[in-house]
PDB file of C-alpha atoms and ligand atoms in Angstrom:
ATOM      1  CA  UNK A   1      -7.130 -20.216  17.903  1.00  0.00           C
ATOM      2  CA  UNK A   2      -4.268 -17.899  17.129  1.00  0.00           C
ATOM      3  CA  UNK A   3      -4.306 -16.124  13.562  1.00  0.00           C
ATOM      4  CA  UNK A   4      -1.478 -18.169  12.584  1.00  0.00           C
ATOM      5  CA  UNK A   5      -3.259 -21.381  13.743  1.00  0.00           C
ATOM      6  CA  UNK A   6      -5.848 -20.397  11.778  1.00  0.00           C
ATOM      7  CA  UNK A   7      -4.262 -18.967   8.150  1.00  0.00           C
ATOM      8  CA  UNK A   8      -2.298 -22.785   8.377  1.00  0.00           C
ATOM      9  CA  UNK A   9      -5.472 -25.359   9.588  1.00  0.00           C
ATOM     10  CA  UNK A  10      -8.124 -23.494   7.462  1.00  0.00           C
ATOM     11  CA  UNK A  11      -7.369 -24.291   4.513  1.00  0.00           C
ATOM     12  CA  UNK A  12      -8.890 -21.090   3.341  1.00  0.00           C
ATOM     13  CA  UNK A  13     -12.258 -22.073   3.390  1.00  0.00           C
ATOM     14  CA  UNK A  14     -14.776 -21.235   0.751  1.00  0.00           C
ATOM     15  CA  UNK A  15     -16.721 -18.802   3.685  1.00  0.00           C
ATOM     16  CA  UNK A  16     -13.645 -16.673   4.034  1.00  0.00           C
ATOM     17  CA  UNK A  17     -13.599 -13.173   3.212  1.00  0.00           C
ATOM     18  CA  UNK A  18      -9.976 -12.601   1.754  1.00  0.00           C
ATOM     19  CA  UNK A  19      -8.665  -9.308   2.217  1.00  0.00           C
ATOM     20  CA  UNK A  20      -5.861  -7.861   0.290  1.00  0.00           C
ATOM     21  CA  UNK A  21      -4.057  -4.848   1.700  1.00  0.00           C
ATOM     22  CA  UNK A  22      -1.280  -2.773  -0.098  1.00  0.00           C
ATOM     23  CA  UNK A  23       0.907  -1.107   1.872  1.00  0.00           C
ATOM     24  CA  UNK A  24       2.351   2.050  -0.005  1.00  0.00           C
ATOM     25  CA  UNK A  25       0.525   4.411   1.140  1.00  0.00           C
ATOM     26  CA  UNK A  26      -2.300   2.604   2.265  1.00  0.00           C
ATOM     27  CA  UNK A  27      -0.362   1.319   5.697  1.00  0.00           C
ATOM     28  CA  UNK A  28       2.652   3.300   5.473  1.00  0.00           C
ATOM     29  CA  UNK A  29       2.735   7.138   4.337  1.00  0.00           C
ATOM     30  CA  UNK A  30       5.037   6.863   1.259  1.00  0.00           C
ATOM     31  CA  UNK A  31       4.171  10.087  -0.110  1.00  0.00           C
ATOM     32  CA  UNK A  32       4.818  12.167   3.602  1.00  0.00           C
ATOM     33  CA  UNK A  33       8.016  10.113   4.406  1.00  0.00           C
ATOM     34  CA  UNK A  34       9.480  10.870   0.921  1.00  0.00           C
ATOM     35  CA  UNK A  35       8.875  14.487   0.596  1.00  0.00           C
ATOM     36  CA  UNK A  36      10.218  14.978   4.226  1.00  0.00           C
ATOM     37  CA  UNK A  37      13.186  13.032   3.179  1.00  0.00           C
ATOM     38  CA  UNK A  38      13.691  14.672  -0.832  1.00  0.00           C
ATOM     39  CA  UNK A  39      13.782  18.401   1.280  1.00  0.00           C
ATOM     40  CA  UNK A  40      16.146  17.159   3.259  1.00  0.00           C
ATOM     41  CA  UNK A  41      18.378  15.810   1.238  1.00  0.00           C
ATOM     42  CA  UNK A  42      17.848  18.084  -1.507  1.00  0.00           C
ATOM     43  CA  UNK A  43      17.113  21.551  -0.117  1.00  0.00           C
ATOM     44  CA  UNK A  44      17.935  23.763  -2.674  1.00  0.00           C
ATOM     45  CA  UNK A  45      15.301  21.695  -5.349  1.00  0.00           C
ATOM     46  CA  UNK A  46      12.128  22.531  -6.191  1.00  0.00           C
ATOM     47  CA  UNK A  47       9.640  20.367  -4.412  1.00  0.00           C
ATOM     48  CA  UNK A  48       5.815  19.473  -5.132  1.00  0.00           C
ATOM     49  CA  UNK A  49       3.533  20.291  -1.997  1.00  0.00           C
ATOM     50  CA  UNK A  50       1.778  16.980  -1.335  1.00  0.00           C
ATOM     51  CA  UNK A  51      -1.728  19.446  -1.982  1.00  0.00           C
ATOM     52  CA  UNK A  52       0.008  19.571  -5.506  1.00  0.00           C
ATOM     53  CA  UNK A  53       0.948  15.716  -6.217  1.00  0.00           C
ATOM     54  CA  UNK A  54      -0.923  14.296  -9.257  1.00  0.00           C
ATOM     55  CA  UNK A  55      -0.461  10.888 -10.771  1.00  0.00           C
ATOM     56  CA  UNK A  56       0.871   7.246  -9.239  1.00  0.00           C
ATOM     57  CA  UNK A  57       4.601   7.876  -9.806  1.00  0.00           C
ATOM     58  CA  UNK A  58       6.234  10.661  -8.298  1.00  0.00           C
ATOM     59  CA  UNK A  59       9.021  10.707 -10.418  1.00  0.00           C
ATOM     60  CA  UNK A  60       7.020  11.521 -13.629  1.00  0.00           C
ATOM     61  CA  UNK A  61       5.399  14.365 -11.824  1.00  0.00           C
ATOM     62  CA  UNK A  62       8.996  15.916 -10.826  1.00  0.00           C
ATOM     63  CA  UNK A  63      10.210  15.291 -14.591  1.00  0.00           C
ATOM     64  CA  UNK A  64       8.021  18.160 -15.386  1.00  0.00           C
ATOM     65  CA  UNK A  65       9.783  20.149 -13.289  1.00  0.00           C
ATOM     66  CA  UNK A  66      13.419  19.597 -14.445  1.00  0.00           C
ATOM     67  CA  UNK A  67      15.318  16.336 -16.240  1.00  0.00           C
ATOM     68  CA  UNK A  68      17.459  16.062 -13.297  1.00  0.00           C
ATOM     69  CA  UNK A  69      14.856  15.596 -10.645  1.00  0.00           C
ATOM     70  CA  UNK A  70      13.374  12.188 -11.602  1.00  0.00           C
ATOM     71  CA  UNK A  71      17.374  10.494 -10.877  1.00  0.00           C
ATOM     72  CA  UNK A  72      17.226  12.476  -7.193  1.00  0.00           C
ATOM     73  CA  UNK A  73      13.142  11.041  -6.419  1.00  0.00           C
ATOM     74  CA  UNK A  74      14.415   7.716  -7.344  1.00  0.00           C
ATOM     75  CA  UNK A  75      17.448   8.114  -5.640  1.00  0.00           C
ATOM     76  CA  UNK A  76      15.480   9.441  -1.866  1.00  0.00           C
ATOM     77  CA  UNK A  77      13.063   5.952  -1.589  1.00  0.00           C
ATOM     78  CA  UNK A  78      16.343   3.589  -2.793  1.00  0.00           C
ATOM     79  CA  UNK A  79      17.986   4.882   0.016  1.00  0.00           C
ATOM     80  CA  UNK A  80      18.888   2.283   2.973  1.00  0.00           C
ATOM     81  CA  UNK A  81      16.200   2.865   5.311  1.00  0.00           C
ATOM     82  CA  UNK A  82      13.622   4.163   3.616  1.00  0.00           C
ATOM     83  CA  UNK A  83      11.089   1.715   3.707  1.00  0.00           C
ATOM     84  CA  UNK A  84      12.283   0.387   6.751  1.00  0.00           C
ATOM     85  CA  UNK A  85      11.153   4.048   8.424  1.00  0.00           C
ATOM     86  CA  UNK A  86       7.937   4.891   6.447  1.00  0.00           C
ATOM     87  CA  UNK A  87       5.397   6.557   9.271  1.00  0.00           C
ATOM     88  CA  UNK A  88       1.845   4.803   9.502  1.00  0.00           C
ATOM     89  CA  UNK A  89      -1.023   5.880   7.648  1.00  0.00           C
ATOM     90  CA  UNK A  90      -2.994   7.451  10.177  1.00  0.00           C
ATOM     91  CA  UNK A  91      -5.458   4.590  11.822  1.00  0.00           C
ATOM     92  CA  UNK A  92      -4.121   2.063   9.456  1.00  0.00           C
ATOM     93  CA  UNK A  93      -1.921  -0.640  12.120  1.00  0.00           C
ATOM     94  CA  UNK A  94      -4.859  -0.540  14.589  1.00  0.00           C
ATOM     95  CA  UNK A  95      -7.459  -1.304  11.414  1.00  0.00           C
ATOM     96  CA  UNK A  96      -5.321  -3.859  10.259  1.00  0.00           C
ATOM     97  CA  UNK A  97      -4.926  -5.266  13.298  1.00  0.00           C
ATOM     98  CA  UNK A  98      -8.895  -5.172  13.941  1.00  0.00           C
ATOM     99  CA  UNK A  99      -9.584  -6.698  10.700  1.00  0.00           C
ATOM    100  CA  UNK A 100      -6.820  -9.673  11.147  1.00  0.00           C
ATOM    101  CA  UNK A 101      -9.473 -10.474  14.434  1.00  0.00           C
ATOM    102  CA  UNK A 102     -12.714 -10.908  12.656  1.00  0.00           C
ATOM    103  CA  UNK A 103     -14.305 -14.132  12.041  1.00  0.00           C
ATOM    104  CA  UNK A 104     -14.621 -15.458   8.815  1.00  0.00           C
ATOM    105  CA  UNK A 105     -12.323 -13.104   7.351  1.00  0.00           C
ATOM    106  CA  UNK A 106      -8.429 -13.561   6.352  1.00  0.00           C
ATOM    107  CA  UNK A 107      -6.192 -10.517   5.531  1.00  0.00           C
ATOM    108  CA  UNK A 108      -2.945 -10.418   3.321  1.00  0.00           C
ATOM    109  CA  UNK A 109      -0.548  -7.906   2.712  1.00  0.00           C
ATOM    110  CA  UNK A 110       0.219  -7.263  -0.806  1.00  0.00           C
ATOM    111  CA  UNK A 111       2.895  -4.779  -2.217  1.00  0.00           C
ATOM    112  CA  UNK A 112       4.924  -4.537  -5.116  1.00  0.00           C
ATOM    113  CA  UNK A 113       8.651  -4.183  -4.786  1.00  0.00           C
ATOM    114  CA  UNK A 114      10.904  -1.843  -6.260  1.00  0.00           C
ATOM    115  CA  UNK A 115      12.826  -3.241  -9.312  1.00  0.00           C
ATOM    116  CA  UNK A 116      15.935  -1.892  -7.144  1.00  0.00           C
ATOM    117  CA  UNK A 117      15.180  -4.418  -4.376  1.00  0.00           C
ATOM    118  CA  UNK A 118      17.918  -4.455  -2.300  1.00  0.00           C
ATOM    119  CA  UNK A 119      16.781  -2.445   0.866  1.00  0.00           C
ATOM    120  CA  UNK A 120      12.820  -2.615   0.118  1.00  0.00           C
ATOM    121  CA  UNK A 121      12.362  -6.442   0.220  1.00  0.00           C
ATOM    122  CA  UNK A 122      13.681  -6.706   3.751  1.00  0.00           C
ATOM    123  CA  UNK A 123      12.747  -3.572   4.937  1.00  0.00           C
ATOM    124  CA  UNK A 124       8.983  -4.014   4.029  1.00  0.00           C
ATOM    125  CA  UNK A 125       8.965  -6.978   5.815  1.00  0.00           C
ATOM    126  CA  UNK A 126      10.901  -5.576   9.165  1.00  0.00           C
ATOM    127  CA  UNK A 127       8.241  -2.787   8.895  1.00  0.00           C
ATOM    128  CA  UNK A 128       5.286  -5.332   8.860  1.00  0.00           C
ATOM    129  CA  UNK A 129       6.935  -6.914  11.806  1.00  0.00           C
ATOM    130  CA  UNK A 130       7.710  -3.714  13.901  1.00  0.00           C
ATOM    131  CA  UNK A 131       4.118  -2.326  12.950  1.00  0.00           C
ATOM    132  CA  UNK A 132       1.710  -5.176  12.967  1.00  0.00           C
ATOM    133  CA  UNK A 133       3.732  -8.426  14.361  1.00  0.00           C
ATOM    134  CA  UNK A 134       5.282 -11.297  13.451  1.00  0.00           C
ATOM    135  CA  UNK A 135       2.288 -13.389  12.881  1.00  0.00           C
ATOM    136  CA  UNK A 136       1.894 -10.966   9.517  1.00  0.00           C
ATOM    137  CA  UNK A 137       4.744 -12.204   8.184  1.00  0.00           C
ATOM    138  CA  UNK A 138       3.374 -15.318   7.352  1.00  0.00           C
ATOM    139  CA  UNK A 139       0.285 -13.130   5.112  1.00  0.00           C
ATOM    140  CA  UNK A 140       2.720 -11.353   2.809  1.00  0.00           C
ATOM    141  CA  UNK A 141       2.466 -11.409  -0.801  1.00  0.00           C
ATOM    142  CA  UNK A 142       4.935  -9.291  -2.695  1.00  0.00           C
ATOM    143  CA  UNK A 143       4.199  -9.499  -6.141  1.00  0.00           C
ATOM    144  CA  UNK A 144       4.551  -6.742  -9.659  1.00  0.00           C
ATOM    145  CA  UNK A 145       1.318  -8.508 -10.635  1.00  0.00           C
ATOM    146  CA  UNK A 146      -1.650  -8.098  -8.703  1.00  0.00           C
ATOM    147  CA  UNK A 147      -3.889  -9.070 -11.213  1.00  0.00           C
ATOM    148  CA  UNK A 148      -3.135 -12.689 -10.488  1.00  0.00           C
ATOM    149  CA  UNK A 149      -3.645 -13.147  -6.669  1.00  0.00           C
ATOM    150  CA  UNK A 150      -6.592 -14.011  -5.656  1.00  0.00           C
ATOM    151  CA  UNK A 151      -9.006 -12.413  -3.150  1.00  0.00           C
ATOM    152  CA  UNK A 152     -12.166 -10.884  -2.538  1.00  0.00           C
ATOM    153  CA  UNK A 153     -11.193  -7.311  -1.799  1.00  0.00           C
ATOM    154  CA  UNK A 154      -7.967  -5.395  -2.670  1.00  0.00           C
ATOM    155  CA  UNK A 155      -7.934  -1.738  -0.941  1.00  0.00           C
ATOM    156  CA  UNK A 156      -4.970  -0.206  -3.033  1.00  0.00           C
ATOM    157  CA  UNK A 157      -4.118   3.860  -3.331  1.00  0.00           C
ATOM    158  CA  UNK A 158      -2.940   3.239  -7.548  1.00  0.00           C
ATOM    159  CA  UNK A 159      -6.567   4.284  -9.132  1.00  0.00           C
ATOM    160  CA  UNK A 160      -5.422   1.617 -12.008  1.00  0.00           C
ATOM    161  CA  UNK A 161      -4.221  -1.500 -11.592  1.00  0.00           C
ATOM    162  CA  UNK A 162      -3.034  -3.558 -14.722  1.00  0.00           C
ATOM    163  CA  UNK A 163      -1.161  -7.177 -14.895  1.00  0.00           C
ATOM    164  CA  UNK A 164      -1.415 -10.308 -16.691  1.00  0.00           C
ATOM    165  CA  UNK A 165      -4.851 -11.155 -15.899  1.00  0.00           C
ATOM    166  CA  UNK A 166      -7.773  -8.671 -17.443  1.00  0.00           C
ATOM    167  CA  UNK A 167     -10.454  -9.851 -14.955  1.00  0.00           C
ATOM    168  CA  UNK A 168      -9.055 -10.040 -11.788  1.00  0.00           C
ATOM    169  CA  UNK A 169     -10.970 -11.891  -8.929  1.00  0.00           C
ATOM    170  CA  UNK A 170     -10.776  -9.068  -6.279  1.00  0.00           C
ATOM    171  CA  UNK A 171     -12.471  -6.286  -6.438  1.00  0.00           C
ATOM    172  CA  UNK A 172     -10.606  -3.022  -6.176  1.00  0.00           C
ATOM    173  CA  UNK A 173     -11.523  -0.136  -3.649  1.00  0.00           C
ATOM    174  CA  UNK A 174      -9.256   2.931  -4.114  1.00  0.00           C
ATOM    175  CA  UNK A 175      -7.668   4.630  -1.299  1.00  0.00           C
ATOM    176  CA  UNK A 176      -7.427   8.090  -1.250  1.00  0.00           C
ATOM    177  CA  UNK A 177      -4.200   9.419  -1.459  1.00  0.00           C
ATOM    178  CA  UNK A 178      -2.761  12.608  -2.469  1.00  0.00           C
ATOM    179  CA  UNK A 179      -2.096  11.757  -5.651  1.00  0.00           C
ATOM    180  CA  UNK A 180      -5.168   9.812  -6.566  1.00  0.00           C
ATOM    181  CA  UNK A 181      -7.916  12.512  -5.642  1.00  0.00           C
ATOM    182  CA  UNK A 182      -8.414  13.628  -9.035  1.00  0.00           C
ATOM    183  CA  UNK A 183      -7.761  10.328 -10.719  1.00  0.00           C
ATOM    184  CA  UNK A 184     -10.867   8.429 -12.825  1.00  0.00           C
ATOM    185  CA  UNK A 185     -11.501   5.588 -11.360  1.00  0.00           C
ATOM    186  CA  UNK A 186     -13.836   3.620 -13.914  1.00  0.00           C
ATOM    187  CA  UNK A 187     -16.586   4.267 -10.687  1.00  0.00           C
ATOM    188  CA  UNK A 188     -14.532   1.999  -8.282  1.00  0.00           C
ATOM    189  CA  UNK A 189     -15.301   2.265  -4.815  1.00  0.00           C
ATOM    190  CA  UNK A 190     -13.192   4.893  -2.421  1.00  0.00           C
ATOM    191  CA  UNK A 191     -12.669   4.606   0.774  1.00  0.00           C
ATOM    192  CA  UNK A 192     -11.304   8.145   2.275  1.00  0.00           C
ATOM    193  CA  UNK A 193      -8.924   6.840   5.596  1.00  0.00           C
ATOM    194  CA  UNK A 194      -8.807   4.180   8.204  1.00  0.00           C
ATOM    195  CA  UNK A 195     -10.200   6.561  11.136  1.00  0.00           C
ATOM    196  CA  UNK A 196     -14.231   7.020  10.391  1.00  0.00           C
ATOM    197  CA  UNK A 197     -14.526   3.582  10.679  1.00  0.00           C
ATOM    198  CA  UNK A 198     -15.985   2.993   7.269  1.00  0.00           C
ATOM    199  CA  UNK A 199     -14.005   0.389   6.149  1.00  0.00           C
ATOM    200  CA  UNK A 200     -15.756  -1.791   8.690  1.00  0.00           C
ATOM    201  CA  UNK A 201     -19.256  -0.885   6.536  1.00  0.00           C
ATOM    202  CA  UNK A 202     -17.054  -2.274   3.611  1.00  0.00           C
ATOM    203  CA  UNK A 203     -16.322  -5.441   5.092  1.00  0.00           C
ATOM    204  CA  UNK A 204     -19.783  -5.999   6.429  1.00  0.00           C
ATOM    205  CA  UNK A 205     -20.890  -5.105   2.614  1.00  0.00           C
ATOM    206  CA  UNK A 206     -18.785  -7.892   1.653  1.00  0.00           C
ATOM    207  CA  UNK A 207     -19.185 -10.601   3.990  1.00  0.00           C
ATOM    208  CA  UNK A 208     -22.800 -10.309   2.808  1.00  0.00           C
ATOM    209  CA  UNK A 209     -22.457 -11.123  -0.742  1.00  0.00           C
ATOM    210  CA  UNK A 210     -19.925 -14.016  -0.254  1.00  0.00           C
TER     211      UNK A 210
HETATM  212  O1  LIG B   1       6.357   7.353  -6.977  1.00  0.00           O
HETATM  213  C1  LIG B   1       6.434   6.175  -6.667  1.00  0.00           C
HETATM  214  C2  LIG B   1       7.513   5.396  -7.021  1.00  0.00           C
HETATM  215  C3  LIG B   1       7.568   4.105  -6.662  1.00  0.00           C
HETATM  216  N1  LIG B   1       6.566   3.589  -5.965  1.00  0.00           N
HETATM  217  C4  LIG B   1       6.735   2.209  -5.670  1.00  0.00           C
HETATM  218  O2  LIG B   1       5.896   1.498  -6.544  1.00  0.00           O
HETATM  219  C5  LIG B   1       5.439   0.364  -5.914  1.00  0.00           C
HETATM  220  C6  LIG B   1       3.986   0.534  -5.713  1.00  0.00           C
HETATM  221  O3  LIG B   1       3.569  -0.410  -4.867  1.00  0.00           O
HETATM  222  P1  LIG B   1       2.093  -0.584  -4.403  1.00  0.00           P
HETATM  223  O4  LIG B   1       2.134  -1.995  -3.864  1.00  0.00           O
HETATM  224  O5  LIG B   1       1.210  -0.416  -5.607  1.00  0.00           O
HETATM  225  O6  LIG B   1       1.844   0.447  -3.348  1.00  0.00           O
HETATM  226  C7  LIG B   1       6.158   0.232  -4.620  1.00  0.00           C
HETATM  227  O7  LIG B   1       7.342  -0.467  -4.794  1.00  0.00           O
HETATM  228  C8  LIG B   1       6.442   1.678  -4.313  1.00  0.00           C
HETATM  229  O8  LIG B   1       7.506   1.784  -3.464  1.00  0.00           O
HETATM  230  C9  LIG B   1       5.480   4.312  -5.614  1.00  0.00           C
HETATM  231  O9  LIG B   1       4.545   3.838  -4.972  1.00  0.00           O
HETATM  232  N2  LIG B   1       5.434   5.631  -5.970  1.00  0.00           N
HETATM  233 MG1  LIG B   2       0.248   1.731  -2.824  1.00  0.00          MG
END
């Protein structure tokens, strides 16, 4: 039966293992894409090595810098395009894609939009259909709350996730990212890329306990 077949006849049975996958830099390399793009359009800036990126938003870092900066950030990922070009995170399309095939198991995609909407809604879903299909169109949750989707697992790069709902259902593993390696992380699980297969020891982990 055919992933779609199954998300729509399932009924999301109790046994399923429901998977929730960001995509800012978890699938697509947000953080890479944007610096390449700020030097570019801004070469005469100051810049912050990705080695040297603290903190979720980008923007708040470059404010240190100069008052200017946080306008130009903002300005490089509201550009037409952006999202619609973001690179993959190395290993992440063929682990998504490997995950989507297990038994038992359902995966989403869920991402939070930019207030400024007008290129990033469509283009995060053209980049889920260029990188991982059309059948993952139908598993898309965009949502500024994660707090209230439900879901086993949610394998997000922001070390802190806050919404409407204190308890949420899912449990959070943090994926590294540049920004996040210092971070606290209230002794949430991390998991450190898609390539040394550990997310699979994850999943098993899971499966067990449900
Ligand atoms: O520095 C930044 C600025 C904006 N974003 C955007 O925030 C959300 C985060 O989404 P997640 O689903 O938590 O990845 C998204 O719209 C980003 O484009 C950011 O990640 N970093
Ligand atoms: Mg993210």
């Amino acid at each position: 039966m055919s992933r779609r077949a199954r998300g729509r006849f399932s009924n999301f049975c109790n046994k399923d293992l429901i998977v929730l996958l960001d995509m800012d830099q978890v699938l697509a390399d947000f953080e890479g894409y944007f610096l390449k793009r700020y030097k570019e359009r801004f070469p005469n800036d100051p810049f912050i090595p990705l080695e040297e990126r603290k903190g979720f938003f980008i923007r708040d870092q470059y404010a240190k810098l100069r008052d200017d900066l946080p306008d130009k950030v903002r300005a490089v990922y509201n550009e037409e395009g952006f999202f619609r070009d973001l690179p993959e995170i190395e290993g992440a399309v063929s682990a998504a894609l490997e995950m989507s095939k297990m038994e038992g198991l359902e995966v989403f995609l869920c991402s939070s939009p930019l207030t400024e909407y007008q290129y990033c809604l469509t283009e995060k879903f053209e980049w889920i259909e260029k990188h991982l299909g059309p059948e993952f169109l139908d598993y898309v949750i965009l949502t500024k709350d994660k707090t209230v989707i439900n879901g086993h697992i949610l394998i997000d790069d922001r070390p802190r996730i806050k919404g409407s709902c204190k308890s949420p259902i899912w449990e959070h593993i943090v994926f590294n990212a540049c920004h996040n390696l210092t971070s606290e992380v209230d002794g949430k699980r991390r998991l450190n890329n898609w390539t040394d297969g550990k997310w699979r020891d994850i999943i098993e982990d899971f499966k067990k306990r449900i």
